[in-house]
Amino acid sequence: MSQQTPLTDLNAINEILACVGQAPVTSIDTTTNLYELVGTEYKQLTIPTNPDVAMAQQNLLEVSRRVQSEGWAFNKEYNFPITPEVSTKRVRYSDNMLQMDLAQGRAEYGNLSTVKRNGFLYERYHHTFEWDFPVLYCDMLWYFDWQDLPRPIQDYAIKKASAQYSMRVIGDPNLYQILEGQAMECRAYALEYDTTQGEYTFFGHPQGRDYYVPYQPYHSLYR
C-alpha cells in the first residue's frame, strides 16, 4: 500500500496557480545577495521567485489563518494549563495562539471575563493584566503551520485561496463562481472530517463530562 505524499506549500501554491491557468514553479523562494544579522550570524535573504507566486503565497497564508480561526477539532484544546510570567503575573499571547479564554465551568474563575489586549490576556471585570493564580486553565484555539494541517482542511483552504486569487489576478466572475463552488464542496468534506474527529452529539460537546448516550433498542435484547 503506497503512502500518501504530504501536501507542501509548493504543491498548494502550484495548485492555486493552475486554477488560473498559470504554469507551475519549482521553487517558492530564491536566494539574493542581501544578508541580515540574526543573533550573531549573517543569513542570506530569500524572496519570492516572482510576483504571482508571492501573491499566491500571501493568499494561502491569509485563507489558512481565516479557516483556522473558525475553530475545528484539530486546533481546539480545553483546560490547557498556562503559567503567568513570574515577574509581571501576566499571560502573554504567543504567535500560534488565535484565541485564549478562561476554561468554562471552573468555579474558581466565577464571572471573570477575558480579552486580548496589547498582546496579553486582560481581565475586564477587575480591569487588570495581572493574575494571582499560579496556573490558569484556558480554552485555546491554536494556529498551525501549513504542513501540520489535516488534509481536508488543506484542500478547503487551497480552493478558497484559489477563488480569492482568481478575483485579484483575473477578475473573471464566472471563474470565481466555479472555484467558489469547488471550495464549498471541499468545505463539506472538511466539516465531515471535523464532525468525525470532534465526536459531537445532538446535545453538544460537554468537555470533561460524560456524553449523553440515547436509548438504543437492541440493548433490551441482551441476555
PDB file of C-alpha atoms in Angstrom, residues 7 9 12-13 16 55-72 74-75 96 98 141-162 164 168 187:
ATOM      1  CA  LEU A   7       0.971  18.384   0.631  1.00  0.00           C
ATOM      2  CA  ASP A   9       3.488  24.787   0.495  1.00  0.00           C
ATOM      3  CA  ALA A  12      -0.508  24.176  -2.667  1.00  0.00           C
ATOM      4  CA  ILE A  13       0.795  27.257  -4.479  1.00  0.00           C
ATOM      5  CA  ILE A  16      -3.562  27.840  -6.910  1.00  0.00           C
ATOM      6  CA  MET A  55       0.570  36.813  -4.273  1.00  0.00           C
ATOM      7  CA  ALA A  56      -0.475  33.156  -4.328  1.00  0.00           C
ATOM      8  CA  GLN A  57       1.571  32.520  -1.198  1.00  0.00           C
ATOM      9  CA  GLN A  58       0.055  35.544   0.547  1.00  0.00           C
ATOM     10  CA  ASN A  59      -3.465  34.415  -0.373  1.00  0.00           C
ATOM     11  CA  LEU A  60      -2.763  30.954   1.012  1.00  0.00           C
ATOM     12  CA  LEU A  61      -1.496  32.356   4.318  1.00  0.00           C
ATOM     13  CA  GLU A  62      -4.486  34.696   4.651  1.00  0.00           C
ATOM     14  CA  VAL A  63      -7.033  31.986   3.947  1.00  0.00           C
ATOM     15  CA  SER A  64      -5.259  29.428   6.146  1.00  0.00           C
ATOM     16  CA  ARG A  65      -5.471  31.796   9.107  1.00  0.00           C
ATOM     17  CA  ARG A  66      -9.132  32.611   8.422  1.00  0.00           C
ATOM     18  CA  VAL A  67     -10.076  28.955   8.082  1.00  0.00           C
ATOM     19  CA  GLN A  68      -8.265  28.006  11.295  1.00  0.00           C
ATOM     20  CA  SER A  69      -9.914  30.929  13.103  1.00  0.00           C
ATOM     21  CA  GLU A  70     -13.287  29.232  12.629  1.00  0.00           C
ATOM     22  CA  GLY A  71     -12.255  26.641  15.204  1.00  0.00           C
ATOM     23  CA  TRP A  72     -12.018  22.936  14.383  1.00  0.00           C
ATOM     24  CA  PHE A  74      -7.800  19.660  15.439  1.00  0.00           C
ATOM     25  CA  ASN A  75      -6.904  23.141  16.730  1.00  0.00           C
ATOM     26  CA  ASN A  96       0.476  30.485  17.467  1.00  0.00           C
ATOM     27  CA  LEU A  98      -5.613  32.526  17.743  1.00  0.00           C
ATOM     28  CA  LEU A 141      -7.599  27.945  19.639  1.00  0.00           C
ATOM     29  CA  TRP A 142      -4.205  27.274  18.029  1.00  0.00           C
ATOM     30  CA  TYR A 143      -2.698  28.356  14.716  1.00  0.00           C
ATOM     31  CA  PHE A 144      -0.748  25.616  12.907  1.00  0.00           C
ATOM     32  CA  ASP A 145       1.776  25.784  10.087  1.00  0.00           C
ATOM     33  CA  TRP A 146       0.638  24.521   6.713  1.00  0.00           C
ATOM     34  CA  GLN A 147       2.346  21.123   6.941  1.00  0.00           C
ATOM     35  CA  ASP A 148       0.570  20.366  10.236  1.00  0.00           C
ATOM     36  CA  LEU A 149      -2.974  20.896   8.936  1.00  0.00           C
ATOM     37  CA  PRO A 150      -5.209  17.873   8.246  1.00  0.00           C
ATOM     38  CA  ARG A 151      -5.558  17.162   4.523  1.00  0.00           C
ATOM     39  CA  PRO A 152      -9.309  18.016   4.310  1.00  0.00           C
ATOM     40  CA  ILE A 153      -8.583  21.415   5.867  1.00  0.00           C
ATOM     41  CA  GLN A 154      -5.699  21.958   3.439  1.00  0.00           C
ATOM     42  CA  ASP A 155      -7.909  21.121   0.453  1.00  0.00           C
ATOM     43  CA  TYR A 156     -10.570  23.558   1.616  1.00  0.00           C
ATOM     44  CA  ALA A 157      -8.013  26.330   2.189  1.00  0.00           C
ATOM     45  CA  ILE A 158      -6.457  25.789  -1.263  1.00  0.00           C
ATOM     46  CA  LYS A 159      -9.788  26.064  -3.086  1.00  0.00           C
ATOM     47  CA  LYS A 160     -10.794  29.100  -1.033  1.00  0.00           C
ATOM     48  CA  ALA A 161      -7.430  30.749  -1.713  1.00  0.00           C
ATOM     49  CA  SER A 162      -7.740  29.898  -5.426  1.00  0.00           C
ATOM     50  CA  GLN A 164      -9.680  34.743  -3.879  1.00  0.00           C
ATOM     51  CA  ARG A 168      -7.415  39.570  -7.601  1.00  0.00           C
ATOM     52  CA  ARG A 187     -15.746  22.636   2.980  1.00  0.00           C
TER      53      ARG A 187
END
